[in-house]
PDB file of C-alpha atoms in Angstrom:
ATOM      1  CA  UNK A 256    -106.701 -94.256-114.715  1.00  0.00           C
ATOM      2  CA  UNK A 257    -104.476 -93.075-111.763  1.00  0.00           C
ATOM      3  CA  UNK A 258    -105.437 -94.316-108.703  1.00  0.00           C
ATOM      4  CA  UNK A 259    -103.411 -95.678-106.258  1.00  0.00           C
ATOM      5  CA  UNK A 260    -106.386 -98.542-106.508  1.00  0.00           C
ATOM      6  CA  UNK A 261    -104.894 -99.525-109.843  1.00  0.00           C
ATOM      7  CA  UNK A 262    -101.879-101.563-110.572  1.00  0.00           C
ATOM      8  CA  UNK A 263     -98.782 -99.957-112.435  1.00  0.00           C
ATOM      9  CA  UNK A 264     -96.324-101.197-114.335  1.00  0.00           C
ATOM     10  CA  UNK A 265     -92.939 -99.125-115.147  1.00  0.00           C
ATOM     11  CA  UNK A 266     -92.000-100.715-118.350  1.00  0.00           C
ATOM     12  CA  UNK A 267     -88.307-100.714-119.560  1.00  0.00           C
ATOM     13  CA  UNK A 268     -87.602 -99.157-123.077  1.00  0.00           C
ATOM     14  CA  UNK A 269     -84.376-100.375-124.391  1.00  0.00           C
ATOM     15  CA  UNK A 270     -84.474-104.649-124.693  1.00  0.00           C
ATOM     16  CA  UNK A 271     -88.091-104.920-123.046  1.00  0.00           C
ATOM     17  CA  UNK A 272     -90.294-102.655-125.379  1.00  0.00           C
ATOM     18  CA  UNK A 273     -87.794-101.627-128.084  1.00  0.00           C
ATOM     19  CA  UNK A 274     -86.241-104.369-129.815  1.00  0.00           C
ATOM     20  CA  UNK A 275     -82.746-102.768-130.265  1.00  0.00           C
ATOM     21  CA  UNK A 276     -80.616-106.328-129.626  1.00  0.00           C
ATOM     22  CA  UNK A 277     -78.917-105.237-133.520  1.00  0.00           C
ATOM     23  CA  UNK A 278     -77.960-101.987-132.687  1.00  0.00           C
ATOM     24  CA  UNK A 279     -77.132-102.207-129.227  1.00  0.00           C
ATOM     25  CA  UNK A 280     -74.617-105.342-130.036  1.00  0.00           C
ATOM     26  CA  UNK A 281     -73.267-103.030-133.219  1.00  0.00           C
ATOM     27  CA  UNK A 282     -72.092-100.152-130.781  1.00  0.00           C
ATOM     28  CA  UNK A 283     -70.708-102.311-128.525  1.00  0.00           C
ATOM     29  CA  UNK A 284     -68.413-103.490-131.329  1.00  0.00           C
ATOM     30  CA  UNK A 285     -67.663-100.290-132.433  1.00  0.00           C
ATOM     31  CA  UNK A 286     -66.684 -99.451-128.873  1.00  0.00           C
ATOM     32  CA  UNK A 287     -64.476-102.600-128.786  1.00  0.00           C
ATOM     33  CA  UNK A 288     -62.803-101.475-131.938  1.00  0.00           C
ATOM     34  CA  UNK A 289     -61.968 -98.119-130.433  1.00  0.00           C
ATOM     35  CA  UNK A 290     -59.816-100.195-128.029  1.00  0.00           C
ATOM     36  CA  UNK A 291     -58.342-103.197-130.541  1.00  0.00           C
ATOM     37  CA  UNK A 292     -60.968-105.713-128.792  1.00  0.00           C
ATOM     38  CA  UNK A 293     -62.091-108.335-130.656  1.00  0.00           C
ATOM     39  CA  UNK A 294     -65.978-107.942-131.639  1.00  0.00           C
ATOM     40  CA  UNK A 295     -68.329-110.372-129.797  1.00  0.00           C
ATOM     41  CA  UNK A 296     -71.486-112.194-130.784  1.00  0.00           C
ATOM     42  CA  UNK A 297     -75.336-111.328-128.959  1.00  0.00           C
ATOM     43  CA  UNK A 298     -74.777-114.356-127.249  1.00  0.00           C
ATOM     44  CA  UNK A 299     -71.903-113.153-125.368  1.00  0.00           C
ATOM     45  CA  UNK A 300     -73.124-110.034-125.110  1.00  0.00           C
ATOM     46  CA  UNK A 301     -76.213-111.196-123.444  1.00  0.00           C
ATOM     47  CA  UNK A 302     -74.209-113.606-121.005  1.00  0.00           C
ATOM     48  CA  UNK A 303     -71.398-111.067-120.424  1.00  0.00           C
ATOM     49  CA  UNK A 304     -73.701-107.707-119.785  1.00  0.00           C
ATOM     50  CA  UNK A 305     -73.971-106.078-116.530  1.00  0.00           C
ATOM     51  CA  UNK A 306     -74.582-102.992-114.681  1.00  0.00           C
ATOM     52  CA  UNK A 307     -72.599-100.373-113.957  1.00  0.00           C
ATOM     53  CA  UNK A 308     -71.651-100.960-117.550  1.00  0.00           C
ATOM     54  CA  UNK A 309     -67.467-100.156-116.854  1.00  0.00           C
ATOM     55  CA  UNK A 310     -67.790-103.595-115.220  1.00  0.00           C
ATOM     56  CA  UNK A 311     -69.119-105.171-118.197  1.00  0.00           C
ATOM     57  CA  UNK A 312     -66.003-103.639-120.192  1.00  0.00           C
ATOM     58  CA  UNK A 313     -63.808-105.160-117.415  1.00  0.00           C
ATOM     59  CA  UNK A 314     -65.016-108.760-118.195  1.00  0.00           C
ATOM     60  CA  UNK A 315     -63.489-108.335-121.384  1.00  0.00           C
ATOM     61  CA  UNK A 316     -60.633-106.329-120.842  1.00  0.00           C
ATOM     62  CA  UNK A 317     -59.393-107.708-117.415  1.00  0.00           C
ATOM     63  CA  UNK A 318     -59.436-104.535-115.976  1.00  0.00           C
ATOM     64  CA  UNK A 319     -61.878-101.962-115.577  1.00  0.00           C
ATOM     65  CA  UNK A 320     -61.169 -99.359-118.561  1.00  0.00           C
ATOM     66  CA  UNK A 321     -59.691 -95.178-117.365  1.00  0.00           C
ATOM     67  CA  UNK A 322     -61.826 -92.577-117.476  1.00  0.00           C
ATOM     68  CA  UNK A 323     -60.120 -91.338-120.808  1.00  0.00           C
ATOM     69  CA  UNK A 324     -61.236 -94.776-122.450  1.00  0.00           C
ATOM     70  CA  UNK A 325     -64.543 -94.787-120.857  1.00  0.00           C
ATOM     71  CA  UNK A 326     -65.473 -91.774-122.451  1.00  0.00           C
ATOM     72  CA  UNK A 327     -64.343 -92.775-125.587  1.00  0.00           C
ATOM     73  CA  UNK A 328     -65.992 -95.850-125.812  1.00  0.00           C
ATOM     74  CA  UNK A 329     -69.093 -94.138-124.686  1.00  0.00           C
ATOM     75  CA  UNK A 330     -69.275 -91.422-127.183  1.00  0.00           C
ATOM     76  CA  UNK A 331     -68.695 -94.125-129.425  1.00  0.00           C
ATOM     77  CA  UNK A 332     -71.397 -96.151-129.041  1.00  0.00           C
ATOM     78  CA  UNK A 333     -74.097 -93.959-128.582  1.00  0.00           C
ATOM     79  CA  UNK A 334     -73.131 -92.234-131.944  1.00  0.00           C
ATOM     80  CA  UNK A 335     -72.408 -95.442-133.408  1.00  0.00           C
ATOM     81  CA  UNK A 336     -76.554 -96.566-132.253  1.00  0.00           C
ATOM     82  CA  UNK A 337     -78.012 -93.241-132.967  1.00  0.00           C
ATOM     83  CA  UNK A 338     -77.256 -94.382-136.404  1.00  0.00           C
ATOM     84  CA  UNK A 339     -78.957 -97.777-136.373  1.00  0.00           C
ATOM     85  CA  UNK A 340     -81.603 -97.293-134.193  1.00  0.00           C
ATOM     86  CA  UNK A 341     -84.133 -96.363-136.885  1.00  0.00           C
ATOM     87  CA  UNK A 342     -84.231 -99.554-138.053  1.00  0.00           C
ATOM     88  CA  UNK A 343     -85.392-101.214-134.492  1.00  0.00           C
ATOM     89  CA  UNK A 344     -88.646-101.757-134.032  1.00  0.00           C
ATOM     90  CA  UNK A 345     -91.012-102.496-130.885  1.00  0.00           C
ATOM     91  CA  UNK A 346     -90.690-105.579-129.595  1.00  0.00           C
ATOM     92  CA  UNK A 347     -93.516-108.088-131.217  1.00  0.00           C
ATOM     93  CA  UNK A 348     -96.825-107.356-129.488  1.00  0.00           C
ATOM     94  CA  UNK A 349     -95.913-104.324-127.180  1.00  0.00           C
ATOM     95  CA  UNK A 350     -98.798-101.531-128.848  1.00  0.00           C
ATOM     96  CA  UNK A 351    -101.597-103.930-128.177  1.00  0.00           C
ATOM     97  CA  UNK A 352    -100.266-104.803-124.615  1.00  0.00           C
ATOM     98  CA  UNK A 353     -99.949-101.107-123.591  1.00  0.00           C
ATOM     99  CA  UNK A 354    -102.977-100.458-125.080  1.00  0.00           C
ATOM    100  CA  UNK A 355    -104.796-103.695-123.192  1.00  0.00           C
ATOM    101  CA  UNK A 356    -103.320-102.571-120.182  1.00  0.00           C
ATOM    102  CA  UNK A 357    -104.508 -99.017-120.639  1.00  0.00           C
ATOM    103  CA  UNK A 358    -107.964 -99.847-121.173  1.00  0.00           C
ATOM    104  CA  UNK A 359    -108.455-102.323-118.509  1.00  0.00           C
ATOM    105  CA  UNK A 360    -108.132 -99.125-116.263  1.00  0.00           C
ATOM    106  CA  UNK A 361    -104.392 -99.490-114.969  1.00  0.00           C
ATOM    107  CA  UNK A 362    -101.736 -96.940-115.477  1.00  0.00           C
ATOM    108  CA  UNK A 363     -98.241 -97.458-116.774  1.00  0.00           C
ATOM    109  CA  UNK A 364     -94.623 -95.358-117.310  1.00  0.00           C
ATOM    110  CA  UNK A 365     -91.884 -95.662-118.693  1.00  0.00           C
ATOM    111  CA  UNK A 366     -88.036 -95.364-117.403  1.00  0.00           C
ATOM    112  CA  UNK A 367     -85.179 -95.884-119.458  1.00  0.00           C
ATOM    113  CA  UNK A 368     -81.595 -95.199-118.710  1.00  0.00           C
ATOM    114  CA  UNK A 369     -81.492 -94.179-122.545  1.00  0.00           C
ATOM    115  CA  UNK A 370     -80.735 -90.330-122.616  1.00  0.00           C
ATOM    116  CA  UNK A 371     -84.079 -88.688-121.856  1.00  0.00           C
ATOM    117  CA  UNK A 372     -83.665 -85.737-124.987  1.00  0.00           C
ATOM    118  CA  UNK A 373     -83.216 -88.647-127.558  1.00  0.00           C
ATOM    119  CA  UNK A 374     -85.978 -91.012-125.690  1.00  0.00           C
ATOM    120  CA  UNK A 375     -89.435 -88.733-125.641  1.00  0.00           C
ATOM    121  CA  UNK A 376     -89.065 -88.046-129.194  1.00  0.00           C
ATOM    122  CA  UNK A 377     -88.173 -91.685-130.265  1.00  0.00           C
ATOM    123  CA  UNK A 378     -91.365 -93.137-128.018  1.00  0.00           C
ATOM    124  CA  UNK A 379     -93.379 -90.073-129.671  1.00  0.00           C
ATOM    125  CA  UNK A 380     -92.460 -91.264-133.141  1.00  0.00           C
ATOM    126  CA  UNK A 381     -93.820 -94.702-132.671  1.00  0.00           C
ATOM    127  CA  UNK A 382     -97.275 -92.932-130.898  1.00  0.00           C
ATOM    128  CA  UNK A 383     -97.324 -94.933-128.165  1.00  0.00           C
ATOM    129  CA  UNK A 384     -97.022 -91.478-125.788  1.00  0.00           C
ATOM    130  CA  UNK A 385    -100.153 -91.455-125.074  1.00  0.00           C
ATOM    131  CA  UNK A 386    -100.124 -94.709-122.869  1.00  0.00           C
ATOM    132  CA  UNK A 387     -97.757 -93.435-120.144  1.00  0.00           C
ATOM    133  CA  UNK A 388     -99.040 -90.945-117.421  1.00  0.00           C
ATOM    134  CA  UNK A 389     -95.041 -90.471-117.599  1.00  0.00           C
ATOM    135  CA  UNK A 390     -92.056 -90.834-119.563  1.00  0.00           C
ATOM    136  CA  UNK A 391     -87.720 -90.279-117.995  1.00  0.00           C
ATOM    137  CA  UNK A 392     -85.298 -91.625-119.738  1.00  0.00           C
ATOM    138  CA  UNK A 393     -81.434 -90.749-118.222  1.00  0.00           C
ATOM    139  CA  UNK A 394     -80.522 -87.837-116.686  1.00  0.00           C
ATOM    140  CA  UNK A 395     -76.732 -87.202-116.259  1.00  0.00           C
ATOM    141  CA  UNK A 396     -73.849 -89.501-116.443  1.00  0.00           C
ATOM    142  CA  UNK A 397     -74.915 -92.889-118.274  1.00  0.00           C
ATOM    143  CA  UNK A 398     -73.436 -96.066-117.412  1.00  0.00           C
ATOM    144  CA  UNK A 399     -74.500 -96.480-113.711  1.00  0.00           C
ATOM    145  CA  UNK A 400     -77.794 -97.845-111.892  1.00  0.00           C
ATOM    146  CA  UNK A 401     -81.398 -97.458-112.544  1.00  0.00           C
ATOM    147  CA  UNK A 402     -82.119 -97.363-108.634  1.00  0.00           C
ATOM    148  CA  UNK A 403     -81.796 -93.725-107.753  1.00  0.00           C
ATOM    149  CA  UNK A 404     -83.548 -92.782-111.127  1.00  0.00           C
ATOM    150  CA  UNK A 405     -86.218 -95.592-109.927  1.00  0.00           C
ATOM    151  CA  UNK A 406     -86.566 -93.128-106.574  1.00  0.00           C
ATOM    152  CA  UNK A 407     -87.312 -90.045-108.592  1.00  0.00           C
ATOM    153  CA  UNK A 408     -89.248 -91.033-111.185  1.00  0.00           C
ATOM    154  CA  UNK A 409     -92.093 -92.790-108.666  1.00  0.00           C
ATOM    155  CA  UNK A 410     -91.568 -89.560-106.396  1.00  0.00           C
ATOM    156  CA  UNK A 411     -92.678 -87.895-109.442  1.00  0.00           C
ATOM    157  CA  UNK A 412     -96.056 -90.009-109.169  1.00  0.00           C
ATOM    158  CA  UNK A 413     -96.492 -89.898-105.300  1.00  0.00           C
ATOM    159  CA  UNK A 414    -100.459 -89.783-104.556  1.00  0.00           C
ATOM    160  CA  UNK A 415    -100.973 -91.803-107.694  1.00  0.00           C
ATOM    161  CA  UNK A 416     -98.773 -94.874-107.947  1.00  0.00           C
ATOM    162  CA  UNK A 417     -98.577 -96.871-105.004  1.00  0.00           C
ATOM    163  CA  UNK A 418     -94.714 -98.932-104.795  1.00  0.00           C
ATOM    164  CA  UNK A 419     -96.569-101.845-103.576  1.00  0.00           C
ATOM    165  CA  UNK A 420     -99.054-102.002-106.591  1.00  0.00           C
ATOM    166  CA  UNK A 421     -96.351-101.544-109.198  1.00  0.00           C
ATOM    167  CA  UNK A 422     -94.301-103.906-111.392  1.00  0.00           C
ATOM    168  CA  UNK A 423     -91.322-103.328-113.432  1.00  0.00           C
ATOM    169  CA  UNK A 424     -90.690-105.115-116.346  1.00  0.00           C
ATOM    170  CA  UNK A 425     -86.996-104.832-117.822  1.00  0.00           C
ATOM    171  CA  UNK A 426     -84.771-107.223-119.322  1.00  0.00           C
ATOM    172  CA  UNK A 427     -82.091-106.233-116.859  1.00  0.00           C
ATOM    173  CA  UNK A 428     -80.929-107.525-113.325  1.00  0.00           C
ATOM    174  CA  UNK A 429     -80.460-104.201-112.654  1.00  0.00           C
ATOM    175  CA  UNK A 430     -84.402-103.691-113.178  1.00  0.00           C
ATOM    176  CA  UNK A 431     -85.461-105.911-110.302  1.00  0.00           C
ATOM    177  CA  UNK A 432     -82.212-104.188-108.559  1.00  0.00           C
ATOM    178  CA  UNK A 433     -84.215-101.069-109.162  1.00  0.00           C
ATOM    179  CA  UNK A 434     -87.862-102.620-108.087  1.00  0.00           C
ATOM    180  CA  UNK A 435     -86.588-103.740-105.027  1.00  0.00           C
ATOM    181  CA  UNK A 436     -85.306-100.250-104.031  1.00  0.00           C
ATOM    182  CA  UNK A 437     -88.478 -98.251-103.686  1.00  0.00           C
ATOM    183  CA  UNK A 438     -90.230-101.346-102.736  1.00  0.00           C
ATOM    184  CA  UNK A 439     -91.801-102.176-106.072  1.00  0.00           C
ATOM    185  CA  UNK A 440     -91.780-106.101-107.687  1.00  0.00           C
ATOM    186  CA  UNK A 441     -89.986-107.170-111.031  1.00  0.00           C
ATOM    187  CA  UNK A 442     -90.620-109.343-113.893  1.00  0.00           C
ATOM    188  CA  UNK A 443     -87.471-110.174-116.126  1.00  0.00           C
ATOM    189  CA  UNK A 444     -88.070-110.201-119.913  1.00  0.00           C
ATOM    190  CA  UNK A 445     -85.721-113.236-121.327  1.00  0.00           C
ATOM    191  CA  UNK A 446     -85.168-111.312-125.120  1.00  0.00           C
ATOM    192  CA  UNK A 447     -83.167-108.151-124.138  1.00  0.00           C
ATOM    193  CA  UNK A 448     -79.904-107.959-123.127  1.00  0.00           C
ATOM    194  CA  UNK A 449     -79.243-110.638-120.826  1.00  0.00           C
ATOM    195  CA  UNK A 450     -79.965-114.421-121.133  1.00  0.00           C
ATOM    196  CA  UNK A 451     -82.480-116.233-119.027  1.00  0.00           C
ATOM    197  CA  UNK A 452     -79.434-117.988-117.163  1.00  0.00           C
ATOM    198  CA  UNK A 453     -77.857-114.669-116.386  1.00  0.00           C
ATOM    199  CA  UNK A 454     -81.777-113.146-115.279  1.00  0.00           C
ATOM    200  CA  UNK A 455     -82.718-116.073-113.296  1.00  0.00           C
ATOM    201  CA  UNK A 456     -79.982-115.260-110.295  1.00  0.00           C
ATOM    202  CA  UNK A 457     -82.221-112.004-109.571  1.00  0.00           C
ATOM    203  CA  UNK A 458     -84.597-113.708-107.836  1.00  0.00           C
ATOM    204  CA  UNK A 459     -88.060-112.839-109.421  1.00  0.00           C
ATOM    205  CA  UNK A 460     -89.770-114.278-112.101  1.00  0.00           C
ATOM    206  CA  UNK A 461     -88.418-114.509-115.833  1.00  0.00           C
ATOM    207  CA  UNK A 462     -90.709-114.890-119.193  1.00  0.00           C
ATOM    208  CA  UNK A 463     -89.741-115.322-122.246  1.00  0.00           C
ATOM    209  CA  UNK A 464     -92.588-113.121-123.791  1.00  0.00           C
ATOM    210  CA  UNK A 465     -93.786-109.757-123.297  1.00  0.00           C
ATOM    211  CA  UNK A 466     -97.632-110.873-122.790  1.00  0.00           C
ATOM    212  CA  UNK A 467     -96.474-113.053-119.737  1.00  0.00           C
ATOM    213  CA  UNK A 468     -95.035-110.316-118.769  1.00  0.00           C
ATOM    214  CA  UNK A 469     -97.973-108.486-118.267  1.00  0.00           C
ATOM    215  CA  UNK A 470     -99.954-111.349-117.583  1.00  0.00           C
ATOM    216  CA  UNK A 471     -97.725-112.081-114.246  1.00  0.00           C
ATOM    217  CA  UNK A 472     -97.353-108.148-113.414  1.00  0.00           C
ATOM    218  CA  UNK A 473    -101.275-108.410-113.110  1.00  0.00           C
ATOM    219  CA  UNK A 474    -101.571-111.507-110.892  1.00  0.00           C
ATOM    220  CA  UNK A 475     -98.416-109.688-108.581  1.00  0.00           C
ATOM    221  CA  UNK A 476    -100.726-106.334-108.182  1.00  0.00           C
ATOM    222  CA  UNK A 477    -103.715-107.615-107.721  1.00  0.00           C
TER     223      UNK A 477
END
């Protein structure tokens, strides 16, 4: 494993591998509260989300929020999901396709705009480590793009990833955003935190399964 030969995938962790919809949708709703919005459903959370995530706040508050509520709702939610993450699971099926993957002789990473500190030791706990050659979740601010962190973390594999072999797979727009920017392709996962409607305007393909996933990342790298 780890030739620029082989075909990589960058997988997304929160909404593609972990299955976090629960928790995810309870912050948010503790963040509303912090503000006197009304909670909202998954459903309109999945139709409504979007990167930077101020903008998603602005869809439901008409106006994008001040920095003073910003970081409020912030430290809200990721103490309100730090909480209830421990009862999320991987998504249905991700072990044996990371392990599939691995022993067909490709390589795969992982990048998450989840705070890199709390990520390592949450992928760790599940023992899944050991199928990465590399592992960044967020450094600095959150709430922004995955694009620049895109750059550095396939910088950080220069000489054994090649952009033009690899395939992301998120459940995000912002993940194909983030493909596209160092030249890599995208595959949009359909159970995260958009809706297929809302993926299908990024203009690569969406599954509704993590095994076509990876069955359409390998027919793109080849």
């Amino acid at each position: 494993m780890g030739t620029q030969a082989s075909a990589h995938i960058v997988w997304d962790w929160n909404g593609t591998l972990f299955h976090d919809n629960d928790a995810i949708i309870g912050a948010t709703n503790a963040a509303f509260a912090e503000l006197g919005l009304a909670p909202i459903t998954l459903e309109q959370y999945r139709t409504l989300y979007c990167v930077p995530v101020p903008k998603f706040y602005e869809r439901l508050l008409g106006r994008l929020p001040s920095d003073a509520e910003w970081e409020l709702m912030d430290g809200v939610f990721h103490r309100y999901y730090a909480e209830h993450r421990v009862r999320c699971r991987l998504t249905e099926g991700a072990e044996e396709l990371l392990a599939g993957w691995r022993s067909a002789g490709h390589s795969q990473s992982l990048l998450s705009m989840y705070g890199h500190e709390d990520l390592v030791p949450l992928v760790r706990g599940f023992g899944i480590e050991a199928h990465f050659i590399r592992v960044d979740g967020r450094t600095g601010p959150s709430g922004g793009s995955k694009a620049e962190h895109m750059v550095r973390h396939l910088e950080a594999l220069t000489g054994v990833v090649a952009p033009e072999r690899t395939v992301v797979i998120g459940d995000a727009a912002d993940d194909a955003v983030a493909a596209r920017h160092v030249g890599a392709r995208a595959v949009l996962y359909s159970g995260g935190s958009h809706s297929r409607v809302s993926l299908e305007g990024a203009g690569v393909p969406v599954v509704d399964t993590l095994a076509e996933a990876v069955a359409e990342a390998r027919r793109m790298a080849a």
